[in-house]
Amino acid sequence: MEHSTPLITTIAGGLVLAFIFGLIANRLRISPLVGYLIAGIVAGKHTPGFVADEVLANQLAEVGVILLMFGVGLHFSLKDLLSVKKIAIPGAITQIAVATLLGMGLAYGLGWDLINGIVFGLCLSTASTVVLLRALEERQLIESQRGKIAIGWLIVEDLVMVLALVLLPAITGIIQQGHSDFASLAISLGITLGKVVAFIVLMIVVGRRVVPWLLAKSASTGSNELFTLSVLAIAMGIAYGSVQLFGASFALGAFFAGMVLNESELSHRAAQNTLPLRDAFAVLFFVSVGMLFEPMTLLEQPLAVMATLVIIVLGKSIAAFLIVRLFGHSKRTALTISASLAQIGEFAFILATMGIALGVMDKEGQSLILAGAILSILLNPLVFNLIGKYLNKTETIEDQIIEEVVEEEVAQVPVDMCNHVILVGYGRVGSILGSRLHDRDIPLVVVENSLSRVEMLRERDISTVLGNAGNHEMMSLARLDCARCLLVTTPNGYEAGEIVAYARAQRPDLMIIARAHYDDEVEYISERGANHVIMGEREIAQSMLEELHLDMSLNPNKAEGCPI
């Protein structure tokens, strides 16, 4: 008996193809995003073989955008958002204006009318939420000042695009009627702005109290399933409500849902529980983008595609670079923002679709937008890598080490000590270890990738290296060459294993103690050279037995402790 299962077929086909091409891309040492996009092209209707459901794929992609923006909100406080408003608001608006004018210029050269050119230019002016966040996450920039500016910039772009989506039908109606009804336009604009402001105020005033309370109530049930369900219900429910009741966007609603949930002490647990879903649906987003691409466009309109790509990658980037520099920020910050915005995504597709439905954009414009989106997303990792190489060659040691006041970032401070303990990670476990070692005046260096934690540690005069311990340069800065012990407390056991393997290769004599959650992680980390791997459940059981005064060690092969 045959069953019609387009949803399962789309999810299964998309994930399998994304895994295959993502693995190939990783082997070729290029971004897995490239593999996901190619998987989408293969699954699309414009190539032979397997064809996924395009409508369902787009809806699944929207879920990915919601979960990703919710995750960003969980690590982004209202204070962070307000701290970058002076550059994010005027910067985003100016950059949108520049990109729109460039798009209109290209449209004029192609013989399109004015309204078609405006819609086309707006489509080229906004960056993809998913691409920008992935790029910042891969480079540990989410919590940096550069990351905060980029995210704030993105939020302003989303707000402008929401206004564009609401006003476009009204403007189109005025043009088609042949007379100017600016009163109606002003009323539409006022209503839209009022709704968005009402949503933001509601979330800040009411949501900051209600949402953490709901999360605490679900956690008090003791059911991990109910807790995870409550997190997803809050994220999806608020995102959906923001669209249906306030005319905002799914991304904006999800971001504010996460931001108010950030007020809860359970925000870290909420982020961890939703991480697998965020990753899976983010992959489906890139697959859905690839499905829209028609390869023949590259052959039929090569010059128009190239001009579109130049506007996206160069035009927007140069405008953003000049704006950020004019506001007094460093070259590094300006280049990071420029690279983050050198692509287009979800709103471009939505706006182009609406333009076609209203009769103010033709299929040719939509094809150029899709080609520009695909190519700019493919090139985005390369742009970041080129900027990184350029900065490495042109920046002096002082540029990299001395703290730049205009960026308000924590710079790397050289560690000048030996015979110390290196502590990787300052989360729930690392903070307990670090505090006790510091209280006992034991020389300590912390390697941590959270900017806020690094600032807090340095206020307490604890030597800290800002970065990912998986980066060998970070371990060198922490003076691995002469450390007494290495304590690895990162929650990801396989990441911990790679850190341990590198440390053991560099220091065969070093005492290494690591943390793990599962039996397979214990084995993995031990094989890579850890002297002792501690699994929480075993230690809890051992402590309970000790309270009963039973001499029944669950871990009889303990290594000798770190000589501190």
XYZ file of C-alpha atoms in Angstrom:
564
model
C 0.000 0.000 0.000
C 1.470 3.365 -1.057
C 1.523 6.284 1.336
C 1.847 9.950 0.428
C 4.564 11.210 2.763
C 5.967 14.449 1.284
C 6.977 15.782 4.712
C 8.982 12.693 5.679
C 10.428 12.449 2.161
C 11.538 16.086 2.254
C 13.114 15.835 5.711
C 14.798 12.479 5.080
C 16.017 13.360 1.590
C 17.213 16.799 2.658
C 19.140 15.563 5.695
C 20.704 12.580 3.893
C 21.864 14.681 0.942
C 23.075 17.439 3.280
C 25.092 14.901 5.273
C 26.699 13.430 2.146
C 27.631 16.742 0.531
C 28.476 18.358 3.878
C 30.919 15.519 4.575
C 32.488 15.945 1.127
C 32.820 19.702 1.689
C 34.444 19.114 5.054
C 36.929 16.674 3.485
C 37.795 19.326 0.890
C 38.353 21.771 3.775
C 35.592 24.148 2.757
C 32.549 25.200 4.768
C 29.866 22.496 5.195
C 27.362 25.213 4.233
C 28.546 24.795 0.657
C 27.666 21.107 0.845
C 24.205 21.870 2.227
C 23.492 24.313 -0.602
C 24.642 21.793 -3.222
C 22.392 19.205 -1.566
C 19.492 21.606 -2.058
C 20.342 22.104 -5.733
C 20.400 18.320 -6.183
C 17.031 17.981 -4.393
C 15.435 20.825 -6.368
C 13.141 20.662 -9.360
C 15.752 22.165 -11.680
C 18.016 19.085 -11.540
C 17.184 15.460 -12.468
C 16.561 12.741 -9.901
C 15.105 13.136 -6.414
C 12.840 16.205 -5.999
C 11.787 17.370 -2.527
C 8.633 19.361 -1.781
C 9.633 23.010 -2.170
C 6.761 24.442 -0.112
C 7.386 22.101 2.817
C 11.131 22.738 2.645
C 10.553 26.486 2.948
C 8.312 25.980 5.968
C 10.904 23.743 7.629
C 13.511 26.402 6.894
C 11.348 28.970 8.686
C 11.367 26.725 11.777
C 15.168 26.769 11.567
C 15.204 30.572 11.490
C 12.901 30.693 14.541
C 15.050 28.299 16.585
C 18.292 30.013 15.611
C 17.058 33.482 16.524
C 15.618 32.105 19.753
C 19.050 30.673 20.585
C 20.703 34.026 19.894
C 18.172 35.753 22.139
C 19.041 33.332 24.948
C 22.599 34.743 24.940
C 21.659 38.340 24.157
C 20.333 40.649 26.864
C 18.366 43.870 26.441
C 21.445 45.706 27.685
C 23.487 44.214 24.822
C 20.885 45.329 22.276
C 20.677 48.874 23.633
C 24.468 49.148 23.829
C 24.789 49.007 20.017
C 21.697 51.033 19.041
C 23.740 54.155 18.225
C 25.542 52.372 15.385
C 23.102 49.563 14.500
C 20.102 51.803 13.748
C 21.696 54.509 11.553
C 24.184 52.002 10.108
C 21.568 49.471 9.004
C 19.237 52.122 7.582
C 22.054 53.807 5.630
C 23.353 50.490 4.303
C 19.840 49.455 3.201
C 19.461 52.788 1.391
C 22.807 52.385 -0.402
C 22.100 48.778 -1.447
C 18.603 49.700 -2.639
C 19.965 52.550 -4.773
C 22.592 50.234 -6.287
C 19.886 47.670 -7.050
C 17.731 50.367 -8.630
C 20.677 51.401 -10.788
C 21.110 47.843 -12.065
C 17.357 47.540 -12.649
C 17.426 50.778 -14.689
C 20.278 49.362 -16.786
C 18.192 46.238 -17.436
C 15.220 48.352 -18.556
C 12.943 47.684 -15.570
C 10.456 50.222 -14.197
C 10.932 52.184 -10.949
C 8.840 50.064 -8.566
C 10.480 46.870 -9.861
C 13.865 48.457 -9.204
C 12.908 49.474 -5.650
C 11.729 45.962 -4.754
C 14.812 44.442 -6.381
C 17.113 46.820 -4.470
C 15.389 46.085 -1.143
C 15.835 42.356 -1.747
C 19.595 42.876 -2.119
C 19.871 45.028 1.016
C 19.134 42.535 3.799
C 21.434 39.784 5.096
C 20.481 36.197 5.910
C 19.866 35.531 9.603
C 21.095 31.948 9.441
C 24.273 32.662 7.461
C 25.258 35.588 9.678
C 24.710 33.663 12.910
C 26.552 30.581 11.658
C 29.524 32.728 10.619
C 29.662 34.435 14.026
C 29.254 31.161 15.935
C 32.048 29.425 14.000
C 34.406 32.279 14.876
C 33.323 32.627 18.531
C 32.071 36.185 17.902
C 28.470 36.011 19.135
C 29.303 37.613 22.492
C 32.002 39.967 21.224
C 31.338 43.637 20.587
C 31.614 42.976 16.853
C 29.059 40.190 17.141
C 26.669 42.376 19.122
C 26.866 45.133 16.511
C 26.248 42.629 13.694
C 23.234 41.106 15.479
C 21.809 44.525 16.373
C 22.285 45.550 12.735
C 20.431 42.407 11.665
C 17.514 43.150 14.011
C 17.145 46.646 12.523
C 17.237 45.160 8.997
C 14.483 42.722 9.978
C 12.331 45.581 11.288
C 12.818 47.553 8.062
C 11.907 44.495 5.977
C 8.759 43.935 8.062
C 7.743 47.520 7.289
C 8.529 46.968 3.601
C 6.346 43.842 3.471
C 3.433 45.701 5.054
C 3.783 48.881 3.000
C 4.481 47.289 -0.402
C 0.819 46.348 -1.094
C -0.302 49.850 -0.080
C 2.312 51.563 -2.276
C 1.511 49.244 -5.178
C -2.177 50.052 -4.851
C -1.479 53.786 -4.898
C 0.705 53.479 -8.019
C -1.795 51.262 -9.824
C -4.667 53.653 -9.007
C -2.721 56.474 -10.607
C -3.015 58.983 -7.765
C -1.230 59.709 -4.511
C -2.978 58.766 -1.304
C -0.262 59.664 1.154
C -2.728 59.775 4.054
C -3.458 56.052 3.638
C 0.244 55.338 3.368
C 0.981 57.289 6.545
C -1.805 55.481 8.389
C -0.484 52.065 7.257
C 3.024 52.999 8.360
C 1.788 54.271 11.725
C -0.255 51.137 12.401
C 2.676 48.868 11.492
C 5.145 50.764 13.675
C 2.618 50.838 16.507
C 2.124 47.075 16.386
C 5.857 46.318 16.364
C 6.496 48.750 19.240
C 3.557 47.257 21.175
C 5.017 43.765 20.732
C 8.478 44.832 21.928
C 7.042 46.683 24.949
C 4.821 43.719 25.807
C 7.805 41.349 25.722
C 10.029 43.649 27.790
C 7.428 44.572 30.398
C 5.303 41.422 30.667
C 7.382 38.734 28.972
C 10.428 39.266 31.226
C 8.277 38.220 34.180
C 5.900 35.654 32.701
C 8.268 33.636 30.472
C 10.925 32.857 33.157
C 8.093 31.947 35.553
C 6.627 29.501 33.024
C 10.035 27.938 32.475
C 10.617 27.568 36.225
C 7.206 25.890 36.625
C 7.987 23.364 33.892
C 11.409 22.649 35.409
C 9.818 22.054 38.825
C 7.910 19.070 37.411
C 11.196 17.159 37.214
C 10.431 16.029 33.659
C 13.138 16.843 31.140
C 10.652 16.205 28.328
C 8.188 18.757 29.687
C 10.979 21.266 30.203
C 12.200 20.919 26.600
C 8.608 21.066 25.374
C 8.007 24.271 27.325
C 11.103 25.869 25.755
C 9.960 24.959 22.243
C 6.374 26.037 22.982
C 7.581 29.433 24.204
C 9.868 29.948 21.193
C 7.383 28.822 18.542
C 4.323 30.288 20.271
C 5.757 33.791 20.688
C 7.225 33.749 17.163
C 3.851 32.766 15.705
C 1.980 35.268 17.870
C 4.307 38.092 16.839
C 3.332 37.508 13.203
C -0.390 36.880 13.649
C -1.128 39.541 16.277
C 1.500 42.218 15.709
C 2.550 41.854 12.063
C 6.215 41.348 13.005
C 8.443 38.559 11.666
C 9.041 35.030 12.971
C 12.731 35.857 13.451
C 12.017 39.020 15.450
C 9.453 37.276 17.654
C 11.775 34.345 18.362
C 14.665 36.685 19.174
C 12.669 38.575 21.799
C 11.332 35.284 23.201
C 14.909 34.157 23.781
C 15.960 37.529 25.127
C 13.284 37.590 27.852
C 14.090 33.965 28.672
C 17.672 35.101 29.209
C 16.409 36.607 32.481
C 15.869 33.073 33.824
C 18.582 31.055 35.569
C 17.454 28.145 33.377
C 18.465 29.850 30.115
C 21.668 27.790 29.787
C 19.740 24.534 30.144
C 17.134 25.766 27.651
C 19.857 26.554 25.104
C 21.453 23.119 25.514
C 18.152 21.247 25.156
C 17.207 22.987 21.913
C 20.670 22.899 20.303
C 20.186 19.632 18.310
C 16.917 20.889 16.814
C 18.477 24.253 15.958
C 21.321 22.550 14.096
C 19.043 20.158 12.185
C 16.606 22.825 11.013
C 19.422 25.234 10.143
C 20.719 22.572 7.741
C 17.249 22.294 6.196
C 17.257 26.054 5.700
C 20.319 25.873 3.456
C 18.857 22.895 1.601
C 15.674 24.884 0.943
C 17.691 27.820 -0.419
C 19.553 25.500 -2.783
C 16.267 24.039 -4.052
C 15.201 27.449 -5.347
C 18.274 27.883 -7.526
C 17.976 27.441 -11.300
C 21.490 26.744 -12.686
C 20.496 27.859 -16.216
C 20.299 31.445 -14.951
C 24.106 31.501 -14.819
C 24.285 30.680 -18.526
C 21.384 32.824 -19.708
C 22.207 36.030 -17.768
C 25.884 35.872 -16.720
C 26.501 39.640 -16.723
C 23.324 40.441 -14.752
C 24.168 37.702 -12.222
C 27.704 39.058 -11.851
C 26.432 42.623 -11.362
C 23.947 41.412 -8.732
C 26.696 39.534 -6.913
C 28.990 42.579 -6.972
C 26.273 44.698 -5.320
C 25.728 42.079 -2.596
C 29.340 41.219 -1.831
C 31.130 44.482 -2.607
C 28.524 47.259 -2.648
C 26.929 46.388 0.702
C 30.282 45.539 2.291
C 31.980 48.792 1.289
C 28.996 50.797 2.527
C 28.990 48.933 5.868
C 32.778 49.298 6.227
C 32.664 53.078 5.711
C 29.714 53.488 8.081
C 31.369 51.513 10.900
C 34.661 53.396 10.442
C 32.821 56.736 10.496
C 31.430 55.775 13.895
C 34.974 55.413 15.186
C 35.302 51.632 15.339
C 38.443 49.728 14.422
C 39.324 48.274 11.035
C 38.862 44.744 12.453
C 35.314 45.537 13.586
C 34.437 47.249 10.293
C 35.713 44.311 8.225
C 33.851 41.792 10.406
C 30.552 43.657 9.978
C 31.195 43.981 6.230
C 31.815 40.241 5.824
C 28.755 39.400 7.932
C 26.486 41.401 5.627
C 28.010 40.274 2.311
C 25.132 37.883 1.519
C 21.333 37.827 1.277
C 18.707 35.352 2.411
C 15.222 34.757 3.760
C 13.645 38.219 3.531
C 14.909 38.610 -0.039
C 12.944 35.501 -1.059
C 9.807 36.600 0.814
C 9.887 40.127 -0.622
C 10.552 38.879 -4.157
C 7.626 36.432 -3.913
C 5.321 39.219 -2.753
C 6.573 41.454 -5.579
C 5.665 38.809 -8.156
C 2.233 38.273 -6.564
C 1.539 42.036 -6.722
C 2.763 42.269 -10.290
C 5.650 44.660 -9.514
C 8.455 42.163 -10.135
C 8.948 39.616 -12.889
C 10.534 36.158 -12.838
C 13.796 37.545 -14.209
C 14.292 39.624 -11.071
C 13.516 36.678 -8.812
C 16.013 34.485 -10.695
C 18.748 37.079 -10.233
C 17.954 37.352 -6.522
C 18.119 33.578 -6.048
C 21.373 33.356 -8.012
C 22.830 36.217 -5.981
C 21.734 34.579 -2.718
C 23.230 31.186 -3.574
C 26.533 32.587 -4.836
C 26.913 35.101 -1.978
C 26.246 32.407 0.644
C 28.786 30.144 -1.068
C 31.359 32.944 -1.078
C 30.709 34.166 2.479
C 33.101 31.719 4.240
C 35.777 32.649 1.689
C 35.232 36.361 2.418
C 35.717 35.742 6.154
C 38.876 33.694 5.511
C 40.363 36.370 3.237
C 39.680 39.058 5.834
C 41.285 36.884 8.517
C 44.411 36.400 6.413
C 44.546 40.118 5.585
C 44.323 41.094 9.250
C 46.968 38.545 10.224
C 49.362 40.069 7.687
C 48.623 43.735 8.292
C 47.922 43.952 12.026
C 50.846 44.442 14.365
C 51.315 42.612 17.662
C 50.126 45.761 19.439
C 46.913 45.765 17.373
C 46.138 42.216 18.487
C 47.127 42.545 22.147
C 46.379 46.101 23.248
C 42.741 46.647 24.216
C 40.911 48.973 21.844
C 38.719 51.303 23.829
C 36.443 52.080 20.869
C 35.523 48.410 20.534
C 35.073 47.855 24.273
C 36.449 44.348 23.799
C 38.653 42.291 26.038
C 42.008 41.839 24.316
C 44.446 38.988 24.769
C 46.782 39.662 27.692
C 50.023 37.647 27.580
C 50.294 35.108 30.397
C 53.575 35.525 32.252
C 53.684 32.557 34.635
C 54.699 28.913 34.843
C 53.938 25.949 37.096
C 50.265 26.915 36.947
C 46.933 25.169 36.365
C 45.163 25.671 33.028
C 41.379 25.521 33.380
C 39.451 25.115 30.112
C 35.893 26.412 30.445
C 34.349 28.490 33.227
C 30.782 27.231 33.214
C 28.984 25.509 36.072
C 31.787 23.011 36.763
C 34.707 25.244 35.808
C 33.524 28.125 37.984
C 33.516 25.903 41.098
C 36.999 24.605 40.339
C 38.332 28.041 39.465
C 36.960 29.715 42.571
C 38.472 27.109 44.881
C 41.858 27.176 43.184
C 41.898 30.974 43.263
C 40.895 31.040 46.939
C 43.850 28.759 47.704
C 46.213 31.116 45.834
C 47.098 28.425 43.274
C 48.410 29.991 40.016
C 45.579 29.707 37.494
C 44.966 30.520 33.829
C 41.421 30.163 32.442
C 40.718 29.576 28.735
C 37.167 30.773 28.058
C 35.292 31.862 24.902
C 32.564 33.897 26.630
C 33.403 37.603 26.609
C 31.231 38.393 29.647
C 32.921 35.656 31.711
C 36.384 36.817 30.665
C 35.553 40.369 31.757
C 34.303 39.073 35.116
C 37.405 36.915 35.664
C 39.801 39.737 34.848
C 37.989 41.983 37.318
C 38.908 39.332 39.907
C 42.560 39.431 38.727
C 42.419 35.901 37.288
C 44.609 35.408 34.203
C 42.345 34.596 31.272
C 42.746 33.765 27.588
C 39.755 34.695 25.423
C 39.122 32.036 22.782
C 38.385 28.405 22.001
C 40.777 25.922 23.613
C 40.516 23.831 20.446
C 42.591 26.556 18.806
C 46.228 25.622 19.403
C 47.233 29.275 19.530
C 44.972 29.797 22.569
C 46.713 26.976 24.442
C 50.084 28.486 23.598
C 48.937 31.822 25.010
C 47.902 29.983 28.189
C 51.514 28.690 28.444
C 50.788 24.998 28.008
C 54.537 24.478 27.642
C 55.198 25.011 31.355
C 51.826 24.357 33.035
C 51.518 22.054 36.041
C 48.063 20.613 35.240
C 45.300 20.842 32.651
C 41.658 20.688 33.753
C 39.150 20.352 30.870
C 35.553 21.110 31.923
C 33.881 21.726 28.551
C 30.510 19.868 28.365
C 31.215 18.434 24.878
C 33.193 15.243 25.484
C 34.467 14.904 21.930
C 35.687 18.494 21.852
C 37.410 17.803 25.164
C 39.064 14.745 23.590
C 40.652 16.857 20.846
C 41.954 19.361 23.408
C 43.420 16.517 25.467
C 45.045 14.908 22.404
C 46.830 18.138 21.465
C 47.960 18.793 25.040
C 49.289 15.247 25.422
C 51.215 15.533 22.141
C 52.836 18.737 23.369
C 53.405 17.649 26.985
C 53.770 13.877 27.521
C 54.432 14.515 31.231
C 51.414 16.780 31.893
C 48.696 15.800 34.379
C 45.381 16.050 32.502
C 41.959 15.709 34.131
C 38.791 16.001 32.035
C 35.033 15.881 32.423
C 32.583 13.607 30.577
C 28.850 12.910 30.527
C 28.682 9.428 28.996
C 30.646 6.173 29.031
C 31.686 6.493 25.372
C 33.069 9.973 26.087
C 35.099 8.601 29.004
C 36.671 6.023 26.701
C 37.247 8.569 23.918
C 38.973 11.114 26.183
C 41.025 8.444 27.976
C 42.321 7.079 24.680
C 43.535 10.529 23.774
C 45.746 10.819 26.821
C 43.813 12.036 29.866
C 45.151 10.768 33.185
C 41.697 10.797 34.691
C 38.200 11.331 33.267
C 35.410 12.172 35.683
C 31.806 11.309 34.853
C 29.266 13.117 36.991
C 26.930 10.190 37.615
C 29.750 7.955 38.894
C 31.047 10.609 41.266
C 27.566 11.278 42.644
C 27.055 7.563 43.307
C 30.494 7.304 44.925
C 29.761 10.264 47.208
C 26.441 8.754 48.256
C 28.163 5.476 49.105
C 30.787 7.343 51.097
C 27.989 9.014 53.061
C 26.851 5.486 53.956
C 30.458 4.769 55.048
C 30.780 1.928 52.544
C 34.218 1.182 51.144
C 32.933 0.356 47.634
C 34.832 2.487 45.133
C 33.143 2.700 41.738
C 36.355 3.913 40.199
C 39.214 1.872 41.729
C 41.743 2.847 39.038
C 41.857 6.538 39.933
C 44.986 8.320 38.818
C 47.015 10.212 41.356
C 45.657 13.677 41.911
C 47.070 16.845 40.415
C 49.976 17.901 42.677
C 48.535 21.206 43.775
